[in-house]
Short mmCIF file of C-alpha atoms in Angstrom, two decimals:
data_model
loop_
_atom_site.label_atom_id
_atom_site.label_comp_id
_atom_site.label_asym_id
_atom_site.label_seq_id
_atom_site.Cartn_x
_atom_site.Cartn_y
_atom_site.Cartn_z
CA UNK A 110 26.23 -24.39 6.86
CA UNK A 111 28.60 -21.58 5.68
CA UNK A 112 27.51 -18.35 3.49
CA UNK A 113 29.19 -20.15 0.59
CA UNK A 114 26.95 -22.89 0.68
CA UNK A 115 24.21 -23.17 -2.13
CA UNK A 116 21.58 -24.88 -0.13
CA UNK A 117 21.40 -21.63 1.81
CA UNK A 118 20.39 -19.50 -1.22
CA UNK A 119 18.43 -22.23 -2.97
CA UNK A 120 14.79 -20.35 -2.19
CA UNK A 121 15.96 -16.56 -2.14
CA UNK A 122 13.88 -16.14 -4.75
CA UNK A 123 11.14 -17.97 -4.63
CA UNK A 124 7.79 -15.99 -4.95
CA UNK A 125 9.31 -13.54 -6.45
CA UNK A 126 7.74 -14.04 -10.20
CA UNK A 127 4.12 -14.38 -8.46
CA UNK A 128 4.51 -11.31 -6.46
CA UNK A 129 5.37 -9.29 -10.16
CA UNK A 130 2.59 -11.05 -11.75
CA UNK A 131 -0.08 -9.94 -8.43
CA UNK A 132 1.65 -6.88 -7.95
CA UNK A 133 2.43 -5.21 -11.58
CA UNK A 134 -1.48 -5.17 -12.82
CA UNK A 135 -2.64 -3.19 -9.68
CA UNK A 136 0.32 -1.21 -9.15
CA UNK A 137 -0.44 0.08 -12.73
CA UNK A 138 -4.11 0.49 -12.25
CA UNK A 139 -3.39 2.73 -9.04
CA UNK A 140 -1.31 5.10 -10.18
CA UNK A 141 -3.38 5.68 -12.93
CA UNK A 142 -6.06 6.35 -10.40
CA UNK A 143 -4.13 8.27 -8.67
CA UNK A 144 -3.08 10.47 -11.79
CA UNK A 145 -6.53 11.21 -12.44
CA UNK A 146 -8.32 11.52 -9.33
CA UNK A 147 -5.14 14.08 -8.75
CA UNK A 148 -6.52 16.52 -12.09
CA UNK A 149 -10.19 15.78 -10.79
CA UNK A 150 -8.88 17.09 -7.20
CA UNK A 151 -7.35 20.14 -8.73
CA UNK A 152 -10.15 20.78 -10.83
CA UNK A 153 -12.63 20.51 -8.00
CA UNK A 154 -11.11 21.23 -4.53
CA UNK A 155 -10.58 24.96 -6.47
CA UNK A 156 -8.83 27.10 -3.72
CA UNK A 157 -8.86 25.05 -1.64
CA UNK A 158 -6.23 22.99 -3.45
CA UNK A 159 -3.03 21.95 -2.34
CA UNK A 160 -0.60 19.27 -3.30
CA UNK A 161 -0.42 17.99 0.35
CA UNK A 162 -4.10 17.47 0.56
CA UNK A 163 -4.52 16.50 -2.93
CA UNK A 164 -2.03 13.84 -3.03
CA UNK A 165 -3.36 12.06 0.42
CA UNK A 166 -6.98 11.94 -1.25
CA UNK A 167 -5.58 10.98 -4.85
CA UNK A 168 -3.75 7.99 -2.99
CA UNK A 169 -7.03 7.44 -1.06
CA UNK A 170 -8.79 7.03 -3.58
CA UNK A 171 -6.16 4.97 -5.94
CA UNK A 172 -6.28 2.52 -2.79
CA UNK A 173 -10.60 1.63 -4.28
CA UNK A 174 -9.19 0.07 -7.57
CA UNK A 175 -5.90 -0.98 -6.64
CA UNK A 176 -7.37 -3.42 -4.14
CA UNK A 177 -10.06 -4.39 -6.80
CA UNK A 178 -7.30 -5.58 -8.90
CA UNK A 179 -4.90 -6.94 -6.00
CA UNK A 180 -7.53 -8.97 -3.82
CA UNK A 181 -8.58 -11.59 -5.77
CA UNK A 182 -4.73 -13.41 -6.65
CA UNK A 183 -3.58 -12.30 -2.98
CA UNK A 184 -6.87 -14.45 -1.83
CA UNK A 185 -5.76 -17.34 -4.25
CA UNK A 186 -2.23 -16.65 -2.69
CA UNK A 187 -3.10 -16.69 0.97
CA UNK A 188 -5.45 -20.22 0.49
CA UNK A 189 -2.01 -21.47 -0.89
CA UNK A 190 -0.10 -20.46 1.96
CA UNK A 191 -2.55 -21.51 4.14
CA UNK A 192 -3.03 -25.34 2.85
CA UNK A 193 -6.15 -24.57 1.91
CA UNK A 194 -5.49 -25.47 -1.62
CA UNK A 195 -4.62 -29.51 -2.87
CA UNK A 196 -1.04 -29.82 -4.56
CA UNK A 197 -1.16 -29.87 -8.09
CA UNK A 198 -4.39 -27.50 -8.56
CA UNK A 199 -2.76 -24.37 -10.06
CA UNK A 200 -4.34 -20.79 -9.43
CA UNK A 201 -6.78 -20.40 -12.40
CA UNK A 202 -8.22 -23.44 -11.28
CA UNK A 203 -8.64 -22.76 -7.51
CA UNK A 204 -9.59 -19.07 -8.62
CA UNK A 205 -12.31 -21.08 -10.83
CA UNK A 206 -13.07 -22.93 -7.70
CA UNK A 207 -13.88 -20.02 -5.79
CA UNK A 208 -16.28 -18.53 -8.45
CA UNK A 209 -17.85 -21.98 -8.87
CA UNK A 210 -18.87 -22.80 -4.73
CA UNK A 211 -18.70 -19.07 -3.72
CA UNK A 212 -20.01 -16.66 -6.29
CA UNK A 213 -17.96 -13.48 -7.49
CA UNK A 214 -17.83 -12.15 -3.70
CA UNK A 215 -16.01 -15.17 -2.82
CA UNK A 216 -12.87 -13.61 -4.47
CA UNK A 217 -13.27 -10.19 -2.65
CA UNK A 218 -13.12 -11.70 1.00
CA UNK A 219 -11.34 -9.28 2.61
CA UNK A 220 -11.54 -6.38 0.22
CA UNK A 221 -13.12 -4.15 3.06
CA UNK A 222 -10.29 -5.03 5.63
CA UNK A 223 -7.47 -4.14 2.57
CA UNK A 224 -8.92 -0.49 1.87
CA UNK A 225 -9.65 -0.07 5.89
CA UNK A 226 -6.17 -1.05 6.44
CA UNK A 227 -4.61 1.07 3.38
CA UNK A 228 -6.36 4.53 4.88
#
C-alpha cells in the first residue's frame, strides 16, 4: 500500500457521527452545570472564593450530569464493540433490550467507575 491509496483512508472516519451524537448532548449538559454550579460557588464559598478553586469544584460537579447523560449510549457503544450485540439490532433496540432484561440500572453500569475516574 502507498499513502495515495484509497483503501488506506476508507475507515478514517468511521465513528465519527456516533461519537457527535454521544458526545454533543452531554458535553452541552456539563457545561451548563458547570456554568451554574460556578455562580452557586461564588455565591456560597463567599471569601473564600477563588477562580482556581471554584472552577475545579464547578468541573467536579459538571462531571454528576455529564456522565448521567454520556453512560447510557457509551454502554450501548461498548456492548457493540465488544460483540455483545447481534448484527442488524440497531442501538434503540439493544438500549430497549437493556431496559427490558435489566431494569433502568442496567444502562448506568459503570456510572460510579466514570465519575471515580473523571475526579
Amino acid at each position: 500500500r502507498t499513502l495515495t491509496d484509497p483503501e488506506l483512508y476508507k475507515d478514517l472516519y468511521a465513528g465519527v457521527v456516533p461519537s457527535l451524537v454521544i458526545g454533543t448532548p452531554a458535553a452541552s449538559v456539563f457545561f451548563a452545570a458547570k456554568g451554574a454550579a460556578k455562580d452557586w460557588l461564588k455565591m456560597v464559598m463567599g471569601p473564600c472564593y477563588t477562580k482556581e478553586s471554584s472552577t475545579i469544584l464547578a468541573v467536579l460537579i459538571g462531571q454528576v450530569p455529564y456522565w448521567g447523560v454520556r453512560t447510557p449510549p457509551e454502554l450501548v457503544k461498548t456492548r457493540y464493540q465488544a460483540g455483545q450485540i447481534a448484527k442488524g439490532v440497531g442501538p434503540v433496540e439493544t438500549a430497549r433490550s437493556i431496559l427490558r432484561e435489566e431494569g433502568i440500572g442496567g444502562l448506568f453500569v459503570g456510572y460510579g467507575s466514570n465519575i471515580a475516574y473523571a475526579a
